[in-house]
Tab-separated table of C-alpha atoms and ligand atoms in Angstrom:
chain	number	residue	atom	x	y	z
U	211	MET	CA	-31.255	111.730	-56.705
U	212	LYS	CA	-33.448	110.903	-53.739
U	213	TYR	CA	-30.780	109.231	-51.619
U	214	ASP	CA	-28.772	110.977	-48.877
U	215	PRO	CA	-25.189	112.025	-49.657
U	216	ILE	CA	-22.692	109.179	-49.523
U	217	ASP	CA	-19.371	109.436	-47.624
U	218	ASN	CA	-16.887	109.819	-50.437
U	219	THR	CA	-14.309	107.774	-48.526
U	220	LEU	CA	-16.029	104.892	-50.371
U	221	PHE	CA	-15.218	106.191	-53.806
U	222	LYS	CA	-11.715	107.289	-52.829
U	223	THR	CA	-10.996	103.813	-51.496
U	224	ASN	CA	-12.403	102.150	-54.604
U	225	ARG	CA	-10.214	104.271	-56.879
U	226	LYS	CA	-7.167	103.558	-54.796
U	227	ASN	CA	-7.856	99.814	-55.008
U	228	PHE	CA	-8.360	99.914	-58.744
U	229	MET	CA	-5.265	101.983	-59.418
U	230	ALA	CA	-3.166	99.547	-57.339
U	231	GLN	CA	-3.981	96.898	-59.920
U	232	MET	CA	-3.017	98.908	-63.019
U	233	LYS	CA	0.094	98.353	-65.137
U	234	PRO	CA	2.876	100.934	-65.143
U	235	SER	CA	2.262	104.024	-67.296
U	236	SER	CA	-1.384	103.200	-67.951
U	237	LEU	CA	-4.644	105.119	-67.791
U	238	ALA	CA	-8.209	103.800	-67.467
U	239	VAL	CA	-11.367	105.487	-68.768
U	240	PHE	CA	-14.928	104.927	-67.528
U	241	ASN	CA	-17.947	106.303	-69.325
U	242	SER	CA	-21.421	106.903	-68.014
U	243	ASN	CA	-24.478	105.235	-69.605
U	244	ASP	CA	-26.467	106.772	-72.447
U	245	VAL	CA	-29.806	108.350	-71.807
U	246	PHE	CA	-32.347	106.252	-73.692
U	247	LYS	CA	-35.024	107.945	-75.857
U	248	THR	CA	-38.561	106.627	-75.956
U	249	GLY	CA	-39.608	108.715	-79.007
U	250	ALA	CA	-40.311	112.385	-79.617
U	251	ASP	CA	-38.480	114.309	-76.931
U	252	SER	CA	-39.000	111.842	-74.011
U	253	THR	CA	-36.340	109.766	-72.309
U	254	MET	CA	-36.251	106.892	-69.914
U	255	PRO	CA	-35.031	107.725	-66.401
U	256	PHE	CA	-31.281	107.892	-66.386
U	257	LYS	CA	-29.419	104.978	-64.783
U	258	GLN	CA	-25.740	105.511	-64.140
U	259	HIS	CA	-23.224	102.848	-65.228
U	260	ARG	CA	-22.344	100.962	-62.093
U	261	ASP	CA	-18.577	101.087	-62.666
U	262	ILE	CA	-18.220	104.847	-62.932
U	263	PHE	CA	-20.559	105.155	-59.984
U	264	TYR	CA	-18.464	102.719	-57.952
U	265	LEU	CA	-15.267	104.626	-58.667
U	266	SER	CA	-16.615	108.164	-58.334
U	267	GLY	CA	-20.158	108.416	-56.996
U	268	ALA	CA	-20.946	110.670	-59.949
U	269	ASP	CA	-24.562	109.947	-60.746
U	270	GLN	CA	-25.067	112.105	-63.817
U	271	GLU	CA	-25.276	111.444	-67.601
U	272	ASP	CA	-22.392	112.521	-69.902
U	273	THR	CA	-19.701	111.990	-67.272
U	274	ILE	CA	-16.289	110.529	-67.875
U	275	LEU	CA	-13.682	109.375	-65.338
U	276	ILE	CA	-9.934	108.939	-66.071
U	277	LEU	CA	-7.552	107.201	-63.672
U	278	PHE	CA	-3.811	107.646	-64.439
U	279	PRO	CA	-1.826	106.852	-61.301
U	280	ASP	CA	1.627	107.307	-62.924
U	281	CYS	CA	0.735	110.562	-64.728
U	282	PRO	CA	3.685	112.945	-64.541
U	283	ASP	CA	1.184	115.758	-63.794
U	284	PRO	CA	-0.145	114.989	-60.260
U	285	ALA	CA	-3.348	116.971	-61.092
U	286	HIS	CA	-4.153	114.407	-63.816
U	287	ARG	CA	-3.987	111.218	-61.746
U	288	GLU	CA	-7.742	111.373	-61.197
U	289	VAL	CA	-9.860	113.442	-63.546
U	290	LEU	CA	-13.592	113.814	-63.896
U	291	PHE	CA	-15.365	115.386	-66.867
U	292	VAL	CA	-18.892	116.645	-66.468
U	293	THR	CA	-21.301	118.508	-68.680
U	294	GLU	CA	-20.981	122.282	-68.315
U	295	THR	CA	-23.876	123.592	-66.319
U	296	ASN	CA	-25.184	127.158	-66.378
U	297	ASP	CA	-28.128	129.196	-65.108
U	298	HIS	CA	-30.308	128.305	-68.080
U	299	ILE	CA	-29.795	124.556	-67.559
U	300	ALA	CA	-30.422	125.036	-63.847
U	301	VAL	CA	-33.808	126.634	-64.610
U	302	TRP	CA	-34.946	123.971	-67.028
U	303	GLU	CA	-33.410	120.732	-65.720
U	304	GLY	CA	-32.651	121.569	-62.103
U	305	GLU	CA	-29.404	121.167	-60.278
U	306	LYS	CA	-26.490	119.561	-62.143
U	307	LEU	CA	-23.000	118.991	-60.846
U	308	THR	CA	-20.913	122.112	-60.702
U	309	LYS	CA	-17.153	121.616	-60.473
U	310	GLU	CA	-17.264	122.285	-56.761
U	311	LYS	CA	-20.156	119.883	-56.153
U	312	ALA	CA	-18.497	117.198	-58.275
U	313	THR	CA	-15.418	117.393	-56.123
U	314	GLU	CA	-17.557	117.206	-52.968
U	315	VAL	CA	-19.464	114.108	-54.175
U	316	THR	CA	-16.494	112.257	-55.651
U	317	GLY	CA	-13.380	113.481	-53.770
U	318	ILE	CA	-11.745	114.167	-57.133
U	319	GLU	CA	-9.899	117.447	-57.158
U	320	THR	CA	-9.583	117.931	-60.935
U	321	VAL	CA	-12.894	118.375	-62.632
U	322	TYR	CA	-13.178	119.660	-66.238
U	323	TRP	CA	-16.122	120.401	-68.476
U	324	LEU	CA	-16.799	117.705	-70.988
U	325	LYS	CA	-16.116	120.009	-73.974
U	326	GLU	CA	-12.447	119.958	-72.905
U	327	PHE	CA	-12.263	116.169	-73.042
U	328	ASP	CA	-10.566	115.615	-76.484
U	329	LYS	CA	-7.747	118.059	-75.742
U	330	LYS	CA	-7.031	116.841	-72.202
U	331	PHE	CA	-7.357	113.245	-73.206
U	332	PHE	CA	-4.824	113.672	-76.051
U	333	GLU	CA	-2.345	115.165	-73.687
U	334	MET	CA	-2.816	112.329	-71.180
U	335	MET	CA	-2.615	109.680	-73.876
U	336	THR	CA	0.751	111.017	-75.096
U	337	GLN	CA	2.031	110.373	-71.550
U	338	ALA	CA	0.621	106.764	-71.319
U	339	GLU	CA	1.625	103.437	-72.870
U	340	THR	CA	-1.547	101.494	-72.132
U	341	ILE	CA	-5.240	102.262	-71.988
U	342	TYR	CA	-7.747	100.242	-70.003
U	343	PHE	CA	-11.089	99.851	-71.703
U	344	ASN	CA	-14.174	98.942	-69.708
U	345	THR	CA	-15.696	96.103	-71.743
U	346	ASN	CA	-18.665	94.186	-70.286
U	347	GLU	CA	-17.526	90.652	-69.219
U	348	HIS	CA	-20.398	89.782	-66.879
U	349	TYR	CA	-21.303	86.106	-67.161
U	350	ARG	CA	-24.912	86.936	-68.015
U	351	GLN	CA	-24.287	89.946	-70.301
U	352	ALA	CA	-25.966	90.008	-73.691
U	353	VAL	CA	-24.360	92.417	-76.176
U	354	GLU	CA	-27.207	93.672	-78.327
U	355	MET	CA	-26.596	97.399	-78.595
U	356	GLN	CA	-23.651	99.674	-78.692
U	357	THR	CA	-23.035	101.522	-75.420
U	358	ARG	CA	-21.373	104.884	-74.945
U	359	GLU	CA	-18.345	102.859	-73.746
U	360	ASP	CA	-18.310	100.772	-76.958
U	361	ARG	CA	-18.415	103.928	-79.077
U	362	PHE	CA	-15.573	105.382	-77.083
U	363	ILE	CA	-13.474	102.249	-77.489
U	364	LEU	CA	-13.964	102.231	-81.300
U	365	LYS	CA	-13.097	105.907	-81.601
U	366	THR	CA	-10.036	105.659	-79.330
U	367	LYS	CA	-8.665	102.573	-81.096
U	368	ALA	CA	-8.886	104.455	-84.451
U	369	GLN	CA	-7.265	107.550	-82.981
U	370	TYR	CA	-4.596	105.862	-80.887
U	371	PRO	CA	-3.626	102.667	-82.705
U	372	ALA	CA	-0.093	102.423	-81.243
U	373	HIS	CA	-1.159	102.167	-77.580
U	374	ASN	CA	-1.469	98.908	-75.702
U	375	TYR	CA	-4.960	97.949	-74.673
U	376	ALA	CA	-5.937	96.331	-71.359
U	377	LYS	CA	-9.213	95.278	-69.687
U	378	SER	CA	-10.755	96.913	-66.615
U	379	ALA	CA	-13.348	94.123	-66.233
U	380	PRO	CA	-11.222	91.569	-64.396
U	381	ILE	CA	-10.168	94.254	-61.797
U	382	MET	CA	-13.665	95.531	-61.420
U	383	GLN	CA	-15.118	92.031	-61.020
U	384	ARG	CA	-12.688	91.249	-58.224
U	385	LEU	CA	-13.102	94.584	-56.428
U	386	ARG	CA	-16.866	94.885	-56.632
U	387	ALA	CA	-17.417	91.317	-55.400
U	388	VAL	CA	-16.058	92.245	-51.941
U	389	LYS	CA	-18.179	94.940	-50.409
U	390	HIS	CA	-16.844	97.873	-48.347
U	391	PRO	CA	-18.680	98.418	-45.017
U	392	LEU	CA	-20.192	101.636	-46.417
U	393	GLU	CA	-21.642	99.519	-49.314
U	394	ILE	CA	-23.098	97.026	-46.805
U	395	GLU	CA	-24.838	99.990	-45.058
U	396	LEU	CA	-26.383	101.097	-48.336
U	397	MET	CA	-27.467	97.585	-49.149
U	398	GLN	CA	-28.960	97.279	-45.682
U	399	THR	CA	-30.988	100.403	-46.379
U	400	ALA	CA	-32.247	98.890	-49.643
U	401	CYS	CA	-33.276	95.765	-47.732
U	402	ASP	CA	-34.919	97.761	-44.943
U	403	ILE	CA	-37.004	99.651	-47.522
U	404	THR	CA	-38.006	96.350	-49.122
U	405	ASN	CA	-39.008	95.124	-45.641
U	406	ALA	CA	-41.373	98.097	-45.225
U	407	GLY	CA	-42.883	97.375	-48.603
U	408	PHE	CA	-43.494	93.734	-47.702
U	409	ARG	CA	-45.057	94.535	-44.393
U	410	ARG	CA	-47.371	97.034	-46.122
U	411	VAL	CA	-48.433	94.256	-48.561
U	412	LEU	CA	-49.073	91.799	-45.726
U	413	GLU	CA	-51.753	94.183	-44.486
U	414	PHE	CA	-53.054	94.961	-47.928
U	415	MET	CA	-53.414	91.426	-49.301
U	416	LYS	CA	-56.884	89.916	-49.549
U	417	PRO	CA	-58.845	87.878	-52.116
U	418	GLY	CA	-59.813	90.015	-55.132
U	419	VAL	CA	-56.897	92.418	-55.165
U	420	MET	CA	-55.041	92.682	-58.476
U	421	GLU	CA	-51.393	91.860	-58.833
U	422	TYR	CA	-50.659	95.403	-60.066
U	423	GLU	CA	-52.278	96.827	-56.953
U	424	ILE	CA	-49.730	94.947	-54.929
U	425	GLU	CA	-46.943	96.298	-57.145
U	426	ALA	CA	-48.266	99.785	-56.502
U	427	GLU	CA	-48.197	99.201	-52.697
U	428	TYR	CA	-44.519	98.333	-52.873
U	429	LEU	CA	-43.665	101.331	-55.020
U	430	HIS	CA	-45.524	103.703	-52.676
U	431	GLU	CA	-43.550	102.448	-49.715
U	432	PHE	CA	-40.263	102.476	-51.686
U	433	PHE	CA	-40.561	106.050	-52.926
U	434	ARG	CA	-41.553	107.541	-49.607
U	435	ARG	CA	-38.301	106.065	-48.152
U	436	ARG	CA	-35.958	107.691	-50.644
U	437	SER	CA	-35.694	104.629	-52.943
U	438	ASP	CA	-35.457	105.207	-56.658
U	439	GLY	CA	-37.938	102.414	-57.167
U	440	PHE	CA	-37.599	98.764	-58.113
U	441	ALA	CA	-34.111	97.276	-58.462
U	442	TYR	CA	-35.512	95.081	-61.263
U	443	THR	CA	-38.882	94.447	-62.882
U	444	PRO	CA	-40.995	93.002	-60.005
U	445	ILE	CA	-42.704	89.666	-60.224
U	446	ILE	CA	-46.144	89.559	-58.575
U	447	ALA	CA	-47.352	86.113	-59.485
U	448	SER	CA	-50.550	84.669	-58.034
U	449	GLY	CA	-51.597	81.030	-58.395
U	450	ASN	CA	-50.073	79.319	-61.367
U	451	ASN	CA	-48.393	82.500	-62.630
U	452	ALA	CA	-45.758	81.675	-60.023
U	453	ASN	CA	-44.708	78.803	-62.250
U	454	VAL	CA	-43.700	81.220	-65.030
U	455	LEU	CA	-40.257	82.121	-63.731
U	456	HIS	CA	-40.063	85.534	-65.345
U	457	TYR	CA	-43.697	86.454	-65.065
U	458	VAL	CA	-43.877	90.291	-65.048
U	459	GLN	CA	-47.298	91.058	-66.500
U	460	ASN	CA	-48.705	91.405	-62.921
U	461	ASN	CA	-52.231	91.901	-64.283
U	462	GLN	CA	-54.294	89.063	-62.733
U	463	GLU	CA	-56.607	88.827	-59.779
U	464	CYS	CA	-55.399	87.233	-56.625
U	465	LYS	CA	-57.837	84.433	-55.767
U	466	ASP	CA	-58.949	83.020	-52.431
U	467	GLY	CA	-56.922	79.873	-51.675
U	468	ASP	CA	-54.023	80.760	-53.926
U	469	LEU	CA	-50.559	81.771	-53.062
U	470	VAL	CA	-48.799	84.919	-54.379
U	471	LEU	CA	-45.089	84.735	-55.190
U	472	MET	CA	-43.544	88.206	-54.985
U	473	ASP	CA	-39.999	88.716	-56.189
U	474	VAL	CA	-39.449	92.363	-55.415
U	475	GLY	CA	-36.546	94.589	-54.325
U	476	SER	CA	-36.003	98.242	-53.895
U	477	THR	CA	-32.922	100.139	-55.048
U	478	TYR	CA	-31.221	102.696	-52.786
U	479	ALA	CA	-28.321	104.807	-53.933
U	480	ASN	CA	-28.088	102.473	-56.929
U	481	TYR	CA	-27.628	99.430	-54.610
U	482	ALA	CA	-30.082	96.569	-55.147
U	483	ALA	CA	-32.175	94.467	-52.789
U	484	ASP	CA	-33.557	91.191	-54.190
U	485	MET	CA	-36.280	89.543	-52.088
U	486	SER	CA	-38.748	86.779	-52.728
U	487	ARG	CA	-41.666	85.947	-50.456
U	488	THR	CA	-44.654	83.715	-51.114
U	489	ILE	CA	-47.798	84.331	-49.039
U	490	PRO	CA	-51.400	83.079	-49.009
U	491	VAL	CA	-53.952	85.489	-50.585
U	492	ASN	CA	-56.426	84.878	-47.740
U	493	GLY	CA	-53.894	84.961	-44.965
U	494	THR	CA	-53.808	81.228	-44.182
U	495	PHE	CA	-51.686	78.510	-45.825
U	496	THR	CA	-53.356	75.221	-46.643
U	497	LYS	CA	-51.779	72.022	-45.325
U	498	ARG	CA	-50.136	71.241	-48.662
U	499	GLN	CA	-48.959	74.805	-49.171
U	500	LYS	CA	-47.356	74.673	-45.719
U	501	GLU	CA	-45.551	71.419	-46.520
U	502	VAL	CA	-44.031	72.757	-49.694
U	503	TYR	CA	-43.245	76.112	-48.067
U	504	LYS	CA	-41.425	74.404	-45.213
U	505	ALA	CA	-39.368	72.340	-47.657
U	506	VAL	CA	-38.269	75.485	-49.496
U	507	ASN	CA	-37.455	77.215	-46.233
U	508	ASN	CA	-35.448	74.178	-45.058
U	509	VAL	CA	-33.344	74.233	-48.212
U	510	LYS	CA	-32.855	78.031	-47.826
U	511	LYS	CA	-31.626	77.653	-44.244
U	512	ALA	CA	-29.246	74.814	-45.122
U	513	ALA	CA	-27.887	76.667	-48.162
U	514	THR	CA	-27.327	79.820	-46.182
U	515	LYS	CA	-25.124	78.045	-43.658
U	516	MET	CA	-22.859	76.898	-46.530
U	517	LEU	CA	-22.060	80.456	-47.636
U	518	THR	CA	-18.742	80.736	-45.811
U	519	PRO	CA	-15.204	81.700	-46.905
U	520	GLY	CA	-13.688	79.018	-49.070
U	521	THR	CA	-16.910	77.578	-50.420
U	522	LEU	CA	-16.791	76.853	-54.148
U	523	TRP	CA	-19.641	77.997	-56.298
U	524	LYS	CA	-20.075	74.720	-58.199
U	525	GLU	CA	-19.838	72.505	-55.081
U	526	TYR	CA	-22.303	74.702	-53.254
U	527	HIS	CA	-24.910	74.339	-56.005
U	528	LYS	CA	-24.360	70.630	-56.138
U	529	GLU	CA	-24.838	70.256	-52.364
U	530	VAL	CA	-28.004	72.431	-52.453
U	531	GLY	CA	-29.296	70.119	-55.150
U	532	ASN	CA	-28.795	67.134	-52.856
U	533	ILE	CA	-30.685	68.782	-50.036
U	534	MET	CA	-33.469	69.785	-52.408
U	535	THR	CA	-33.617	66.211	-53.650
U	536	SER	CA	-34.226	64.933	-50.038
U	537	GLU	CA	-37.012	67.467	-49.579
U	538	LEU	CA	-38.687	66.532	-52.877
U	539	LEU	CA	-38.524	62.858	-51.883
U	540	ALA	CA	-40.188	63.641	-48.556
U	541	LEU	CA	-42.889	65.634	-50.351
U	542	GLY	CA	-43.538	62.648	-52.663
U	543	LEU	CA	-42.710	64.707	-55.704
U	544	LEU	CA	-39.770	62.455	-56.555
U	545	ASP	CA	-39.326	58.758	-55.872
U	546	LYS	CA	-36.125	56.758	-55.388
U	547	ALA	CA	-36.203	55.511	-58.987
U	548	ASP	CA	-36.338	59.109	-60.319
U	549	VAL	CA	-33.114	59.827	-58.386
U	550	GLN	CA	-31.318	56.574	-59.193
U	551	ASN	CA	-32.001	56.969	-62.955
U	552	GLU	CA	-31.311	60.725	-63.053
U	553	ASP	CA	-29.217	62.403	-65.705
U	554	LYS	CA	-26.196	63.848	-63.855
U	555	ASP	CA	-26.248	66.940	-66.125
U	556	TRP	CA	-29.905	67.568	-65.338
U	557	PRO	CA	-30.657	65.936	-61.980
U	558	ALA	CA	-34.213	64.899	-61.109
U	559	TYR	CA	-34.708	67.773	-58.662
U	560	LYS	CA	-34.468	70.272	-61.589
U	561	LYS	CA	-37.993	69.283	-62.645
U	562	TYR	CA	-39.226	71.314	-59.620
U	563	PHE	CA	-36.264	73.669	-59.032
U	564	MET	CA	-34.765	74.684	-62.344
U	565	HIS	CA	-32.910	77.889	-61.510
U	566	GLY	CA	-29.705	78.714	-59.575
U	567	THR	CA	-29.689	79.081	-55.809
U	568	SER	CA	-27.572	82.201	-55.510
U	569	HIS	CA	-26.005	85.065	-57.353
U	570	HIS	CA	-23.787	87.967	-56.271
U	571	ILE	CA	-25.759	91.158	-55.544
U	572	GLY	CA	-24.654	94.778	-55.071
U	573	LEU	CA	-24.860	97.728	-57.507
U	574	ASP	CA	-26.286	95.293	-60.006
U	575	THR	CA	-28.949	92.838	-58.967
U	576	HIS	CA	-26.907	90.110	-60.704
U	577	ASP	CA	-23.653	91.664	-59.568
U	578	TYR	CA	-20.029	91.153	-60.527
U	579	GLY	CA	-18.064	88.261	-58.934
U	580	LEU	CA	-15.606	85.603	-59.941
U	581	LEU	CA	-17.539	82.342	-59.875
U	582	TRP	CA	-14.489	80.124	-60.152
U	583	GLU	CA	-12.724	81.583	-57.080
U	584	PRO	CA	-13.607	80.493	-53.483
U	585	MET	CA	-16.080	82.650	-51.697
U	586	GLN	CA	-14.715	85.240	-49.308
U	587	ALA	CA	-15.860	87.503	-46.514
U	588	GLY	CA	-17.619	90.560	-47.842
U	589	ASN	CA	-19.232	88.765	-50.813
U	590	VAL	CA	-22.971	89.341	-50.828
U	591	PHE	CA	-25.164	86.633	-52.256
U	592	THR	CA	-28.821	85.973	-52.665
U	593	VAL	CA	-30.181	82.593	-51.393
U	594	GLU	CA	-33.320	81.736	-53.395
U	595	PRO	CA	-34.457	78.144	-53.599
U	596	GLY	CA	-37.916	77.488	-54.978
U	597	ILE	CA	-40.261	74.545	-55.678
U	598	TYR	CA	-42.619	74.870	-58.647
U	599	ILE	CA	-45.558	72.433	-59.088
U	600	PRO	CA	-47.749	73.569	-61.981
U	601	ASN	CA	-50.107	70.523	-61.517
U	602	GLU	CA	-50.978	71.733	-58.066
U	603	GLY	CA	-51.028	75.484	-58.860
U	604	ILE	CA	-48.226	75.966	-56.408
U	605	GLY	CA	-45.000	77.923	-56.971
U	606	ILE	CA	-42.941	78.952	-53.954
U	607	ARG	CA	-39.645	80.846	-53.837
U	608	LEU	CA	-38.008	82.408	-50.799
U	609	GLU	CA	-35.094	84.744	-51.244
U	610	ASP	CA	-32.859	86.771	-48.895
U	611	ASP	CA	-29.593	88.685	-49.388
U	612	VAL	CA	-26.684	87.673	-47.113
U	613	VAL	CA	-23.090	88.839	-46.470
U	614	ILE	CA	-20.360	86.276	-45.998
U	615	GLN	CA	-18.459	86.767	-42.685
U	616	GLU	CA	-14.914	85.859	-41.742
U	617	LYS	CA	-16.294	83.284	-39.360
U	618	GLY	CA	-19.647	81.520	-38.920
U	619	SER	CA	-22.893	81.933	-40.762
U	620	PRO	CA	-23.454	84.887	-43.081
U	621	LYS	CA	-25.224	88.025	-41.905
U	622	ASN	CA	-28.748	88.149	-43.321
U	623	LEU	CA	-29.524	91.705	-44.527
U	624	MET	CA	-33.167	90.582	-44.695
U	625	GLY	CA	-33.241	89.008	-41.245
U	626	ASP	CA	-36.131	91.361	-40.206
U	627	ILE	CA	-38.329	90.500	-43.117
U	628	PRO	CA	-40.978	87.991	-41.980
U	629	ILE	CA	-40.524	84.557	-43.491
U	630	GLU	CA	-41.801	81.947	-40.969
U	631	ILE	CA	-45.344	80.696	-41.622
U	632	GLU	CA	-46.652	81.621	-38.143
U	633	GLU	CA	-45.361	85.148	-38.340
U	634	ILE	CA	-46.772	85.721	-41.783
U	635	GLU	CA	-50.216	84.350	-40.804
U	636	GLU	CA	-50.248	86.378	-37.650
U	637	LEU	CA	-49.356	89.649	-39.437
U	638	MET	CA	-51.899	88.941	-42.166
U	639	ASN	CA	-54.733	88.198	-39.754
U	640	LYS	CA	-54.192	90.845	-37.097
E	164	LIG	N1	-35.153	88.949	-59.128
E	164	LIG	C1	-34.117	88.395	-59.915
E	164	LIG	C2	-33.506	87.251	-59.279
E	164	LIG	O1	-33.994	86.760	-58.294
E	164	LIG	O2	-32.465	86.788	-59.695
E	165	LIG	MN1	-35.292	87.783	-56.972
E	166	LIG	MN1	-32.164	86.812	-57.123
């Protein structure tokens, strides 16, 4: 891990909050992610499952966490299993969690080697009535392959058919949606690193550079600031590539007179930043580019103000749609008849702005959160309106990450990242 140690108060608090929601005489199990093979003996870089990380801070493969608040043996109320390390492993793979180090990182006193799991788990299961399984209930999830968690669930159901089963997902969704101040600090760091990358690119950008060269500039700045890299596959889309919403090829030349839409965020300590900026390749916006840019920025500002406690997700998106409609009318992209005759299920503005305005962000770029419950302080959202006009070769999206406050407007974690036209032009032409 490149990141600095995290105050384990965060993980202790998260476990306490989770356990407070559990049924009597129940235990919950959280598995780490698999390490994915690429062929031969190579693997992809390990990414920890966000839930076990959230509850323990353990950032290592082959790790299991059990929470059992009513366990008759106090030593088994929080238990972490890690792979046994030894001098040989230390020489070949470097430092792994020892039992002492695992306790230091997680604040969990009882740490066992993974090889003891079946025996300890059997003992704990005989003392429990209910087991919480950590199924994936994210609204965008796509179940296409069996995870380590899935395999654990199948095996456990076969071995312990007389237990009651419960779901961790609703508890995790609720908890992870409201960020602890220590999480906000980590997210701020991810945003600050992203800011440094963007400022580097403002200096680097000129006609003739390749999209992948820009990608490399970001990564250089991210790595040297203790980031683990990109929070998601970056989009560096010049000219009309910006009108392909999930363009990730990043292999074209940036041409004089075009814009470049960059949807890029760093990850720090597993927390994501999600930024979009659109800048002119030659450092100066044309009149038309400015008009469209200002419209997007207006919508973004108005949308951000609406992110306050009590706001409902659906209403918010509807209202942002209304504001976007006014801007598109002013730009001459829609006329009154388009709006009067619009299909309420696919309003006219969707022709130019076809994606959502916001999503929760945190450990996952598209984070957990309960979309049918009113927003509350501590929720962190992106705000990311865009206008896409393929006929004109213009695609503009602006995206910041903001934290809902008890009162007033949200706090913008990307408030220091240049966004106004004048500032961008000045930085690019200095
Ligand atoms: N970069 C992914 C998103 O904006 O949702
Ligand atoms: Mn984005
Ligand atoms: Mn986003």
